[in-house]
């Protein structure tokens, strides 16, 4: 159980480093007259809620799809997002 927990934790932690959500949180924390604890609590609650939704949807999808198609769908989804990001970069250059 601990190896699975550590694998999930490290994967999500590394995936979140430097993403748009973290940068937005950083910017919220720089605003004057805003408590860092308020930013932390709001951001943490938002991440917990979005993760809960992902776990719920993943659990529901698992009942209807085998693991291979889910990994395939996730992989293709990441490739589409990556291609879209690259496309946007080269369009603005």
XYZ file of C-alpha atoms in Angstrom:
93
model
C 0.000 0.000 0.000
C 2.804 2.442 0.854
C 4.598 1.945 -2.498
C 1.352 2.702 -4.366
C 0.777 5.797 -2.203
C 4.314 7.056 -2.832
C 4.038 6.399 -6.576
C 0.771 8.319 -6.818
C 2.046 11.133 -4.579
C 5.302 11.606 -6.483
C 3.624 11.412 -9.893
C 0.978 14.006 -9.034
C 3.447 16.207 -7.126
C 5.889 16.315 -10.030
C 3.085 16.843 -12.559
C 1.807 19.833 -10.580
C 5.184 21.578 -10.256
C 5.243 24.669 -12.417
C 1.820 24.140 -13.983
C -0.683 26.922 -14.591
C -2.532 26.219 -11.349
C 0.611 26.610 -9.295
C 1.558 29.797 -11.120
C -1.929 31.240 -10.561
C -1.666 30.398 -6.860
C 1.735 32.084 -6.730
C 0.250 35.222 -8.281
C -2.682 35.231 -5.842
C -0.178 35.040 -2.970
C 1.694 38.118 -4.233
C -1.329 40.399 -4.013
C -1.120 42.963 -1.250
C -3.525 42.663 1.697
C -4.211 38.985 0.965
C -3.418 36.446 3.642
C -1.076 33.679 2.499
C -3.119 31.303 4.662
C -6.271 32.260 2.756
C -4.509 31.548 -0.563
C -3.177 28.238 0.771
C -6.563 27.128 2.133
C -8.492 28.106 -1.009
C -5.946 26.517 -3.369
C -5.699 23.351 -1.268
C -9.480 22.996 -1.129
C -9.734 23.523 -4.889
C -7.097 20.847 -5.526
C -8.796 18.411 -3.137
C -12.165 19.012 -4.831
C -10.786 18.585 -8.362
C -8.879 15.461 -7.320
C -12.022 14.053 -5.698
C -13.917 14.627 -8.930
C -11.149 12.910 -10.929
C -11.175 9.903 -8.593
C -14.980 9.682 -8.770
C -15.022 9.877 -12.574
C -12.121 7.415 -12.823
C -13.886 4.942 -10.551
C -17.081 5.225 -12.589
C -15.203 4.853 -15.886
C -13.350 1.802 -14.572
C -16.658 -0.056 -14.230
C -17.363 0.375 -17.928
C -13.918 0.252 -19.518
C -10.911 -2.006 -19.084
C -7.592 -0.543 -17.896
C -5.959 -0.606 -21.335
C -8.480 1.690 -23.046
C -8.302 4.112 -20.079
C -4.516 4.293 -20.392
C -4.876 4.682 -24.138
C -7.460 7.453 -23.754
C -5.291 9.238 -21.163
C -2.175 8.911 -23.333
C -3.919 10.206 -26.438
C -5.423 13.024 -24.385
C -1.995 14.115 -23.156
C -0.611 13.963 -26.697
C -3.503 16.103 -27.988
C -2.953 18.667 -25.222
C 0.790 18.688 -25.978
C 0.184 19.119 -29.718
C -2.319 21.903 -29.033
C 0.201 23.654 -26.771
C 2.947 23.371 -29.396
C 0.588 24.581 -32.122
C -0.309 27.645 -30.050
C 3.352 28.365 -29.409
C 4.301 28.297 -33.078
C 1.203 30.259 -34.126
C 2.161 33.153 -31.862
C 5.819 33.133 -32.920
